[in-house]
């Protein structure tokens, strides 16, 4: 059984949130919900998530899962807010524990911050099937961008996270802590080994001026047209390209606030004595 997929594009971060379901009135999963964040004011808001919530209510869906493809570096997760309005379990790949270990040190987080993924409702293992109502799903571990990246296959649809972009944009960067271009190459080969008609849904789109926003491709299109990793590109050539390109890229605008929140399953740090939560800016660390 193949799912219906509804995407919600956030212009500010270039992120796509997906609602995946069988039919109106059925069970659904929400993938990568966005919490709006104003870095100038340090203020969050929920306009993006509220659009998703309104759609779910409009067609009478019941949320079973709120799935994160990875601990995002470009937006804060709205997973706890969505769960508070719609229910569901917040889940992420089990290797989030590795990411937590790296960033607990970078941010010098409170001693009570646990490195076991217990901030999430459920940790997903590669290859272990799960269901979204009557839809059959499984996770595909696709590290390289981060150690914990998961793609989610639901019927003929795969939600690839940051592993792949649209063919004219290529692939994810590999220079974040725990990233590795060799590993990303092998992860992409997992995805490109799927049937050519498999639908691929990107976590982001940063469209050039010559086209409109688009976040759906196919395995066949990626094999032929992906500018970084089409058929015939060797692992060595890819790693050389990716390494050189990553050295020219700035850090994402929201990486410091995002990661601190997202390794906590979208929760903000514990309030301090005055009742206010604070985010840290580690100097000269990234």
PDB file of C-alpha atoms in Angstrom:
ATOM      1  CA  UNK A   1       0.000   0.000   0.000  1.00  0.00           C
ATOM      2  CA  UNK A   2       1.442   3.371  -1.027  1.00  0.00           C
ATOM      3  CA  UNK A   3       0.915   6.512   1.045  1.00  0.00           C
ATOM      4  CA  UNK A   4      -0.533   9.893   0.294  1.00  0.00           C
ATOM      5  CA  UNK A   5       2.101  12.555   1.020  1.00  0.00           C
ATOM      6  CA  UNK A   6       1.399  16.195   1.813  1.00  0.00           C
ATOM      7  CA  UNK A   7       4.398  18.519   2.062  1.00  0.00           C
ATOM      8  CA  UNK A   8       4.577  21.885   3.821  1.00  0.00           C
ATOM      9  CA  UNK A   9       7.488  24.091   2.745  1.00  0.00           C
ATOM     10  CA  UNK A  10       8.951  26.608   5.176  1.00  0.00           C
ATOM     11  CA  UNK A  11      10.427  29.529   3.230  1.00  0.00           C
ATOM     12  CA  UNK A  12      12.613  30.761   6.096  1.00  0.00           C
ATOM     13  CA  UNK A  13      14.601  27.549   6.577  1.00  0.00           C
ATOM     14  CA  UNK A  14      13.944  25.773   3.284  1.00  0.00           C
ATOM     15  CA  UNK A  15      12.596  22.814   5.278  1.00  0.00           C
ATOM     16  CA  UNK A  16       9.749  20.520   4.255  1.00  0.00           C
ATOM     17  CA  UNK A  17       7.441  18.935   6.836  1.00  0.00           C
ATOM     18  CA  UNK A  18       5.493  15.921   5.613  1.00  0.00           C
ATOM     19  CA  UNK A  19       2.190  14.355   6.583  1.00  0.00           C
ATOM     20  CA  UNK A  20       2.097  10.716   5.466  1.00  0.00           C
ATOM     21  CA  UNK A  21      -1.220   8.852   5.502  1.00  0.00           C
ATOM     22  CA  UNK A  22      -3.394   6.238   3.826  1.00  0.00           C
ATOM     23  CA  UNK A  23      -6.564   8.261   3.286  1.00  0.00           C
ATOM     24  CA  UNK A  24      -8.636  10.969   5.004  1.00  0.00           C
ATOM     25  CA  UNK A  25      -9.696   9.762   8.412  1.00  0.00           C
ATOM     26  CA  UNK A  26      -6.764   7.376   8.751  1.00  0.00           C
ATOM     27  CA  UNK A  27      -3.687   7.215  10.950  1.00  0.00           C
ATOM     28  CA  UNK A  28      -0.723   9.368   9.899  1.00  0.00           C
ATOM     29  CA  UNK A  29       2.885  10.247  10.607  1.00  0.00           C
ATOM     30  CA  UNK A  30       4.335  13.749  10.647  1.00  0.00           C
ATOM     31  CA  UNK A  31       7.964  14.009   9.554  1.00  0.00           C
ATOM     32  CA  UNK A  32      10.363  16.847  10.533  1.00  0.00           C
ATOM     33  CA  UNK A  33       8.003  19.522  11.927  1.00  0.00           C
ATOM     34  CA  UNK A  34       9.438  23.057  12.136  1.00  0.00           C
ATOM     35  CA  UNK A  35       9.324  25.430  15.100  1.00  0.00           C
ATOM     36  CA  UNK A  36       9.688  29.042  13.947  1.00  0.00           C
ATOM     37  CA  UNK A  37      12.595  30.857  15.572  1.00  0.00           C
ATOM     38  CA  UNK A  38      13.628  34.499  15.414  1.00  0.00           C
ATOM     39  CA  UNK A  39      17.385  34.550  16.162  1.00  0.00           C
ATOM     40  CA  UNK A  40      17.411  38.316  16.630  1.00  0.00           C
ATOM     41  CA  UNK A  41      14.870  38.201  19.447  1.00  0.00           C
ATOM     42  CA  UNK A  42      15.479  34.656  20.682  1.00  0.00           C
ATOM     43  CA  UNK A  43      11.752  34.041  20.325  1.00  0.00           C
ATOM     44  CA  UNK A  44       9.894  30.962  19.094  1.00  0.00           C
ATOM     45  CA  UNK A  45       6.492  30.794  17.426  1.00  0.00           C
ATOM     46  CA  UNK A  46       4.335  28.077  15.895  1.00  0.00           C
ATOM     47  CA  UNK A  47       2.898  29.401  12.619  1.00  0.00           C
ATOM     48  CA  UNK A  48       4.567  26.690  10.505  1.00  0.00           C
ATOM     49  CA  UNK A  49       3.516  23.846  12.789  1.00  0.00           C
ATOM     50  CA  UNK A  50      -0.002  25.243  13.076  1.00  0.00           C
ATOM     51  CA  UNK A  51      -0.480  24.867   9.305  1.00  0.00           C
ATOM     52  CA  UNK A  52       0.369  21.188   9.605  1.00  0.00           C
ATOM     53  CA  UNK A  53      -1.892  20.762  12.616  1.00  0.00           C
ATOM     54  CA  UNK A  54      -4.783  22.471  10.795  1.00  0.00           C
ATOM     55  CA  UNK A  55      -4.414  20.093   7.837  1.00  0.00           C
ATOM     56  CA  UNK A  56      -4.358  17.024  10.080  1.00  0.00           C
ATOM     57  CA  UNK A  57      -7.533  18.171  11.809  1.00  0.00           C
ATOM     58  CA  UNK A  58      -9.212  19.187   8.547  1.00  0.00           C
ATOM     59  CA  UNK A  59      -9.101  15.689   7.100  1.00  0.00           C
ATOM     60  CA  UNK A  60      -9.541  13.965  10.445  1.00  0.00           C
ATOM     61  CA  UNK A  61      -6.186  12.217  10.685  1.00  0.00           C
ATOM     62  CA  UNK A  62      -4.912  10.536  13.838  1.00  0.00           C
ATOM     63  CA  UNK A  63      -1.199  11.028  14.541  1.00  0.00           C
ATOM     64  CA  UNK A  64       0.689   7.875  15.463  1.00  0.00           C
ATOM     65  CA  UNK A  65       4.275   9.054  14.845  1.00  0.00           C
ATOM     66  CA  UNK A  66       6.240  12.283  14.787  1.00  0.00           C
ATOM     67  CA  UNK A  67       9.411  11.209  13.006  1.00  0.00           C
ATOM     68  CA  UNK A  68      12.711  13.079  12.918  1.00  0.00           C
ATOM     69  CA  UNK A  69      15.120  12.150  10.132  1.00  0.00           C
ATOM     70  CA  UNK A  70      18.050  13.512  12.213  1.00  0.00           C
ATOM     71  CA  UNK A  71      19.026  16.214  14.698  1.00  0.00           C
ATOM     72  CA  UNK A  72      18.629  19.150  12.347  1.00  0.00           C
ATOM     73  CA  UNK A  73      21.131  22.004  12.199  1.00  0.00           C
ATOM     74  CA  UNK A  74      18.948  24.470  10.305  1.00  0.00           C
ATOM     75  CA  UNK A  75      15.683  24.603  12.216  1.00  0.00           C
ATOM     76  CA  UNK A  76      14.292  23.883  15.666  1.00  0.00           C
ATOM     77  CA  UNK A  77      11.953  20.916  15.918  1.00  0.00           C
ATOM     78  CA  UNK A  78       8.298  21.510  16.727  1.00  0.00           C
ATOM     79  CA  UNK A  79       7.794  17.862  17.707  1.00  0.00           C
ATOM     80  CA  UNK A  80       6.804  18.506  21.359  1.00  0.00           C
ATOM     81  CA  UNK A  81       4.355  21.215  20.330  1.00  0.00           C
ATOM     82  CA  UNK A  82       2.779  18.971  17.677  1.00  0.00           C
ATOM     83  CA  UNK A  83       2.537  16.098  20.167  1.00  0.00           C
ATOM     84  CA  UNK A  84       0.828  18.378  22.701  1.00  0.00           C
ATOM     85  CA  UNK A  85      -1.853  19.250  20.117  1.00  0.00           C
ATOM     86  CA  UNK A  86      -2.262  15.976  18.250  1.00  0.00           C
ATOM     87  CA  UNK A  87      -0.639  13.159  20.235  1.00  0.00           C
ATOM     88  CA  UNK A  88       1.747  10.641  18.734  1.00  0.00           C
ATOM     89  CA  UNK A  89       5.210   9.345  19.631  1.00  0.00           C
ATOM     90  CA  UNK A  90       8.357  11.347  18.876  1.00  0.00           C
ATOM     91  CA  UNK A  91      10.906   9.025  17.276  1.00  0.00           C
ATOM     92  CA  UNK A  92      14.403   9.272  15.819  1.00  0.00           C
ATOM     93  CA  UNK A  93      17.169   6.874  14.807  1.00  0.00           C
ATOM     94  CA  UNK A  94      18.884   5.105  17.691  1.00  0.00           C
ATOM     95  CA  UNK A  95      22.270   6.599  16.790  1.00  0.00           C
ATOM     96  CA  UNK A  96      21.074   9.933  18.169  1.00  0.00           C
ATOM     97  CA  UNK A  97      22.992   8.867  21.278  1.00  0.00           C
ATOM     98  CA  UNK A  98      26.264   9.396  19.374  1.00  0.00           C
ATOM     99  CA  UNK A  99      25.190  12.898  18.370  1.00  0.00           C
ATOM    100  CA  UNK A 100      24.173  13.687  21.924  1.00  0.00           C
ATOM    101  CA  UNK A 101      27.598  12.614  23.157  1.00  0.00           C
ATOM    102  CA  UNK A 102      29.371  14.942  20.726  1.00  0.00           C
ATOM    103  CA  UNK A 103      27.259  17.984  21.425  1.00  0.00           C
ATOM    104  CA  UNK A 104      27.000  17.571  25.185  1.00  0.00           C
ATOM    105  CA  UNK A 105      30.749  18.237  25.224  1.00  0.00           C
ATOM    106  CA  UNK A 106      30.613  21.121  22.730  1.00  0.00           C
ATOM    107  CA  UNK A 107      27.847  22.902  24.657  1.00  0.00           C
ATOM    108  CA  UNK A 108      28.989  21.736  28.109  1.00  0.00           C
ATOM    109  CA  UNK A 109      25.410  20.732  28.887  1.00  0.00           C
ATOM    110  CA  UNK A 110      24.122  20.161  32.401  1.00  0.00           C
ATOM    111  CA  UNK A 111      25.333  16.945  34.064  1.00  0.00           C
ATOM    112  CA  UNK A 112      21.750  15.657  34.184  1.00  0.00           C
ATOM    113  CA  UNK A 113      21.496  15.619  30.365  1.00  0.00           C
ATOM    114  CA  UNK A 114      21.349  11.922  29.492  1.00  0.00           C
ATOM    115  CA  UNK A 115      23.137  10.373  26.519  1.00  0.00           C
ATOM    116  CA  UNK A 116      20.720   7.475  26.047  1.00  0.00           C
ATOM    117  CA  UNK A 117      18.115   9.056  23.762  1.00  0.00           C
ATOM    118  CA  UNK A 118      15.510   8.933  26.527  1.00  0.00           C
ATOM    119  CA  UNK A 119      14.359  12.454  25.631  1.00  0.00           C
ATOM    120  CA  UNK A 120      12.553  10.812  22.694  1.00  0.00           C
ATOM    121  CA  UNK A 121       9.537   8.532  23.009  1.00  0.00           C
ATOM    122  CA  UNK A 122      11.016   5.880  20.739  1.00  0.00           C
ATOM    123  CA  UNK A 123      14.390   5.081  19.152  1.00  0.00           C
ATOM    124  CA  UNK A 124      14.150   3.435  15.748  1.00  0.00           C
ATOM    125  CA  UNK A 125      16.568   0.721  14.608  1.00  0.00           C
ATOM    126  CA  UNK A 126      17.455   0.155  10.969  1.00  0.00           C
ATOM    127  CA  UNK A 127      15.495  -2.611   9.316  1.00  0.00           C
ATOM    128  CA  UNK A 128      12.981  -3.017  12.129  1.00  0.00           C
ATOM    129  CA  UNK A 129       9.543  -2.612  10.511  1.00  0.00           C
ATOM    130  CA  UNK A 130       6.846  -0.441  11.995  1.00  0.00           C
ATOM    131  CA  UNK A 131       3.397   0.632  10.881  1.00  0.00           C
ATOM    132  CA  UNK A 132       1.535   3.868  10.279  1.00  0.00           C
ATOM    133  CA  UNK A 133      -1.979   2.536  10.548  1.00  0.00           C
ATOM    134  CA  UNK A 134      -2.231   0.106   7.629  1.00  0.00           C
ATOM    135  CA  UNK A 135       0.918   1.438   5.991  1.00  0.00           C
ATOM    136  CA  UNK A 136       4.078  -0.598   6.369  1.00  0.00           C
ATOM    137  CA  UNK A 137       7.256   1.366   7.094  1.00  0.00           C
ATOM    138  CA  UNK A 138      10.915   0.749   7.808  1.00  0.00           C
ATOM    139  CA  UNK A 139      13.956   2.840   8.635  1.00  0.00           C
ATOM    140  CA  UNK A 140      17.116   2.947   6.514  1.00  0.00           C
ATOM    141  CA  UNK A 141      20.241   4.146   8.321  1.00  0.00           C
ATOM    142  CA  UNK A 142      21.914   6.731   6.053  1.00  0.00           C
ATOM    143  CA  UNK A 143      24.781   8.307   8.038  1.00  0.00           C
ATOM    144  CA  UNK A 144      27.356  10.654   6.582  1.00  0.00           C
ATOM    145  CA  UNK A 145      25.697  14.020   7.077  1.00  0.00           C
ATOM    146  CA  UNK A 146      25.317  13.064  10.752  1.00  0.00           C
ATOM    147  CA  UNK A 147      25.834   9.666  12.433  1.00  0.00           C
ATOM    148  CA  UNK A 148      22.137   9.388  13.249  1.00  0.00           C
ATOM    149  CA  UNK A 149      20.503  10.162   9.887  1.00  0.00           C
ATOM    150  CA  UNK A 150      17.566   7.908   9.048  1.00  0.00           C
ATOM    151  CA  UNK A 151      15.512   7.662   5.891  1.00  0.00           C
ATOM    152  CA  UNK A 152      11.973   6.352   6.284  1.00  0.00           C
ATOM    153  CA  UNK A 153      10.498   4.080   3.625  1.00  0.00           C
ATOM    154  CA  UNK A 154       6.710   3.941   3.546  1.00  0.00           C
ATOM    155  CA  UNK A 155       5.400   1.923   0.624  1.00  0.00           C
ATOM    156  CA  UNK A 156       6.893   3.411  -2.539  1.00  0.00           C
ATOM    157  CA  UNK A 157       7.914   6.648  -0.772  1.00  0.00           C
ATOM    158  CA  UNK A 158      11.219   7.332   0.979  1.00  0.00           C
ATOM    159  CA  UNK A 159      11.811  10.389   3.146  1.00  0.00           C
ATOM    160  CA  UNK A 160      15.539  10.896   2.749  1.00  0.00           C
ATOM    161  CA  UNK A 161      16.271  13.662   5.265  1.00  0.00           C
ATOM    162  CA  UNK A 162      19.372  15.658   4.276  1.00  0.00           C
ATOM    163  CA  UNK A 163      21.107  12.735   2.554  1.00  0.00           C
ATOM    164  CA  UNK A 164      19.984  13.848  -0.913  1.00  0.00           C
ATOM    165  CA  UNK A 165      18.671  17.097  -2.324  1.00  0.00           C
ATOM    166  CA  UNK A 166      16.931  17.640  -5.638  1.00  0.00           C
ATOM    167  CA  UNK A 167      19.187  16.492  -8.505  1.00  0.00           C
ATOM    168  CA  UNK A 168      20.295  20.028  -9.386  1.00  0.00           C
ATOM    169  CA  UNK A 169      21.476  20.609  -5.787  1.00  0.00           C
ATOM    170  CA  UNK A 170      23.242  17.311  -5.132  1.00  0.00           C
ATOM    171  CA  UNK A 171      23.907  15.959  -1.650  1.00  0.00           C
ATOM    172  CA  UNK A 172      24.242  16.977   1.984  1.00  0.00           C
ATOM    173  CA  UNK A 173      27.420  18.417   3.476  1.00  0.00           C
ATOM    174  CA  UNK A 174      29.620  16.166   5.592  1.00  0.00           C
ATOM    175  CA  UNK A 175      31.663  18.582   7.721  1.00  0.00           C
ATOM    176  CA  UNK A 176      29.492  18.665  10.831  1.00  0.00           C
ATOM    177  CA  UNK A 177      30.789  16.789  13.895  1.00  0.00           C
ATOM    178  CA  UNK A 178      30.466  13.086  13.148  1.00  0.00           C
ATOM    179  CA  UNK A 179      29.977  13.615   9.411  1.00  0.00           C
ATOM    180  CA  UNK A 180      31.956  11.672   6.810  1.00  0.00           C
ATOM    181  CA  UNK A 181      31.887  11.872   3.013  1.00  0.00           C
ATOM    182  CA  UNK A 182      32.876   8.226   2.474  1.00  0.00           C
ATOM    183  CA  UNK A 183      29.986   7.175   4.688  1.00  0.00           C
ATOM    184  CA  UNK A 184      27.548   9.472   2.892  1.00  0.00           C
ATOM    185  CA  UNK A 185      28.522   8.021  -0.480  1.00  0.00           C
ATOM    186  CA  UNK A 186      27.704   4.515   0.754  1.00  0.00           C
ATOM    187  CA  UNK A 187      24.460   5.701   2.321  1.00  0.00           C
ATOM    188  CA  UNK A 188      23.318   7.247  -0.941  1.00  0.00           C
ATOM    189  CA  UNK A 189      24.052   3.971  -2.736  1.00  0.00           C
ATOM    190  CA  UNK A 190      21.527   2.291  -0.427  1.00  0.00           C
ATOM    191  CA  UNK A 191      18.879   4.704  -1.639  1.00  0.00           C
ATOM    192  CA  UNK A 192      19.873   4.507  -5.302  1.00  0.00           C
ATOM    193  CA  UNK A 193      19.670   0.706  -5.189  1.00  0.00           C
ATOM    194  CA  UNK A 194      15.904   0.932  -4.685  1.00  0.00           C
ATOM    195  CA  UNK A 195      13.583   0.534  -7.700  1.00  0.00           C
ATOM    196  CA  UNK A 196      13.885   3.449 -10.114  1.00  0.00           C
ATOM    197  CA  UNK A 197      10.244   4.466  -9.690  1.00  0.00           C
ATOM    198  CA  UNK A 198      10.604   4.864  -5.901  1.00  0.00           C
ATOM    199  CA  UNK A 199       9.499   8.338  -4.843  1.00  0.00           C
ATOM    200  CA  UNK A 200      12.089  10.315  -2.875  1.00  0.00           C
ATOM    201  CA  UNK A 201      11.035  13.211  -0.650  1.00  0.00           C
ATOM    202  CA  UNK A 202      13.685  15.734   0.364  1.00  0.00           C
ATOM    203  CA  UNK A 203      13.931  17.415   3.756  1.00  0.00           C
ATOM    204  CA  UNK A 204      14.982  20.686   2.105  1.00  0.00           C
ATOM    205  CA  UNK A 205      14.942  22.621  -1.110  1.00  0.00           C
ATOM    206  CA  UNK A 206      16.985  25.731  -1.858  1.00  0.00           C
ATOM    207  CA  UNK A 207      15.813  26.363  -5.405  1.00  0.00           C
ATOM    208  CA  UNK A 208      17.911  28.314  -7.877  1.00  0.00           C
ATOM    209  CA  UNK A 209      16.160  31.236  -9.531  1.00  0.00           C
ATOM    210  CA  UNK A 210      15.499  29.206 -12.670  1.00  0.00           C
ATOM    211  CA  UNK A 211      12.922  26.943 -10.998  1.00  0.00           C
ATOM    212  CA  UNK A 212      10.222  26.875  -8.348  1.00  0.00           C
ATOM    213  CA  UNK A 213      10.403  24.993  -5.061  1.00  0.00           C
ATOM    214  CA  UNK A 214      10.296  21.237  -5.574  1.00  0.00           C
ATOM    215  CA  UNK A 215      10.985  18.487  -3.069  1.00  0.00           C
ATOM    216  CA  UNK A 216       9.939  15.255  -4.789  1.00  0.00           C
ATOM    217  CA  UNK A 217      12.176  13.202  -7.059  1.00  0.00           C
ATOM    218  CA  UNK A 218      12.643   9.534  -7.945  1.00  0.00           C
ATOM    219  CA  UNK A 219      15.494   7.082  -7.648  1.00  0.00           C
ATOM    220  CA  UNK A 220      15.711   6.988 -11.432  1.00  0.00           C
ATOM    221  CA  UNK A 221      16.013  10.755 -11.709  1.00  0.00           C
ATOM    222  CA  UNK A 222      18.684  10.867  -9.042  1.00  0.00           C
ATOM    223  CA  UNK A 223      20.725   8.102 -10.667  1.00  0.00           C
ATOM    224  CA  UNK A 224      20.892  10.018 -13.935  1.00  0.00           C
ATOM    225  CA  UNK A 225      20.795  13.687 -12.982  1.00  0.00           C
ATOM    226  CA  UNK A 226      22.167  14.237  -9.452  1.00  0.00           C
ATOM    227  CA  UNK A 227      25.030  16.671  -9.959  1.00  0.00           C
ATOM    228  CA  UNK A 228      27.161  15.168  -7.172  1.00  0.00           C
ATOM    229  CA  UNK A 229      26.516  11.444  -7.201  1.00  0.00           C
ATOM    230  CA  UNK A 230      24.922  10.252 -10.448  1.00  0.00           C
ATOM    231  CA  UNK A 231      25.776   6.839 -11.874  1.00  0.00           C
ATOM    232  CA  UNK A 232      29.454   6.617 -12.758  1.00  0.00           C
ATOM    233  CA  UNK A 233      30.727   8.871  -9.963  1.00  0.00           C
ATOM    234  CA  UNK A 234      33.263   6.935  -7.904  1.00  0.00           C
ATOM    235  CA  UNK A 235      33.528   7.117  -4.141  1.00  0.00           C
ATOM    236  CA  UNK A 236      36.948   8.768  -4.420  1.00  0.00           C
ATOM    237  CA  UNK A 237      35.672  11.436  -6.821  1.00  0.00           C
ATOM    238  CA  UNK A 238      32.665  12.123  -4.635  1.00  0.00           C
ATOM    239  CA  UNK A 239      34.747  12.456  -1.469  1.00  0.00           C
ATOM    240  CA  UNK A 240      37.160  14.841  -3.179  1.00  0.00           C
ATOM    241  CA  UNK A 241      34.307  17.006  -4.466  1.00  0.00           C
ATOM    242  CA  UNK A 242      32.422  16.948  -1.176  1.00  0.00           C
ATOM    243  CA  UNK A 243      35.487  17.786   0.903  1.00  0.00           C
ATOM    244  CA  UNK A 244      36.466  20.711  -1.300  1.00  0.00           C
ATOM    245  CA  UNK A 245      32.928  22.050  -1.437  1.00  0.00           C
ATOM    246  CA  UNK A 246      32.314  21.734   2.294  1.00  0.00           C
ATOM    247  CA  UNK A 247      35.445  23.789   2.998  1.00  0.00           C
ATOM    248  CA  UNK A 248      33.775  26.750   1.253  1.00  0.00           C
ATOM    249  CA  UNK A 249      30.427  26.592   3.088  1.00  0.00           C
ATOM    250  CA  UNK A 250      29.396  28.764   6.013  1.00  0.00           C
ATOM    251  CA  UNK A 251      27.776  27.146   9.022  1.00  0.00           C
ATOM    252  CA  UNK A 252      23.944  27.177   8.868  1.00  0.00           C
ATOM    253  CA  UNK A 253      22.450  30.291  10.449  1.00  0.00           C
ATOM    254  CA  UNK A 254      20.602  28.341  13.138  1.00  0.00           C
ATOM    255  CA  UNK A 255      23.005  25.502  13.870  1.00  0.00           C
ATOM    256  CA  UNK A 256      23.819  26.584  17.438  1.00  0.00           C
ATOM    257  CA  UNK A 257      20.251  27.035  18.712  1.00  0.00           C
ATOM    258  CA  UNK A 258      18.900  24.156  16.613  1.00  0.00           C
ATOM    259  CA  UNK A 259      21.223  21.398  17.747  1.00  0.00           C
ATOM    260  CA  UNK A 260      20.861  22.277  21.425  1.00  0.00           C
ATOM    261  CA  UNK A 261      17.101  21.919  21.137  1.00  0.00           C
ATOM    262  CA  UNK A 262      16.924  19.021  18.701  1.00  0.00           C
ATOM    263  CA  UNK A 263      19.113  16.614  20.663  1.00  0.00           C
ATOM    264  CA  UNK A 264      16.518  17.130  23.426  1.00  0.00           C
ATOM    265  CA  UNK A 265      13.694  15.973  21.111  1.00  0.00           C
ATOM    266  CA  UNK A 266      12.666  19.592  20.558  1.00  0.00           C
ATOM    267  CA  UNK A 267      12.587  20.621  24.204  1.00  0.00           C
ATOM    268  CA  UNK A 268      14.368  23.759  25.385  1.00  0.00           C
ATOM    269  CA  UNK A 269      17.077  23.526  28.075  1.00  0.00           C
ATOM    270  CA  UNK A 270      15.879  23.412  31.694  1.00  0.00           C
ATOM    271  CA  UNK A 271      14.867  26.821  33.052  1.00  0.00           C
ATOM    272  CA  UNK A 272      17.367  28.508  35.305  1.00  0.00           C
ATOM    273  CA  UNK A 273      16.632  30.056  38.696  1.00  0.00           C
ATOM    274  CA  UNK A 274      14.712  32.955  37.153  1.00  0.00           C
ATOM    275  CA  UNK A 275      12.410  30.609  35.236  1.00  0.00           C
ATOM    276  CA  UNK A 276      13.976  31.393  31.829  1.00  0.00           C
ATOM    277  CA  UNK A 277      15.602  28.859  29.456  1.00  0.00           C
ATOM    278  CA  UNK A 278      18.870  29.883  27.844  1.00  0.00           C
ATOM    279  CA  UNK A 279      20.744  28.692  24.762  1.00  0.00           C
ATOM    280  CA  UNK A 280      24.544  28.721  24.717  1.00  0.00           C
ATOM    281  CA  UNK A 281      26.919  30.109  22.105  1.00  0.00           C
ATOM    282  CA  UNK A 282      30.207  28.191  22.364  1.00  0.00           C
ATOM    283  CA  UNK A 283      32.999  30.400  21.063  1.00  0.00           C
ATOM    284  CA  UNK A 284      35.484  29.102  18.481  1.00  0.00           C
ATOM    285  CA  UNK A 285      34.204  25.535  18.595  1.00  0.00           C
ATOM    286  CA  UNK A 286      32.666  24.986  15.131  1.00  0.00           C
TER     287      UNK A 286
END
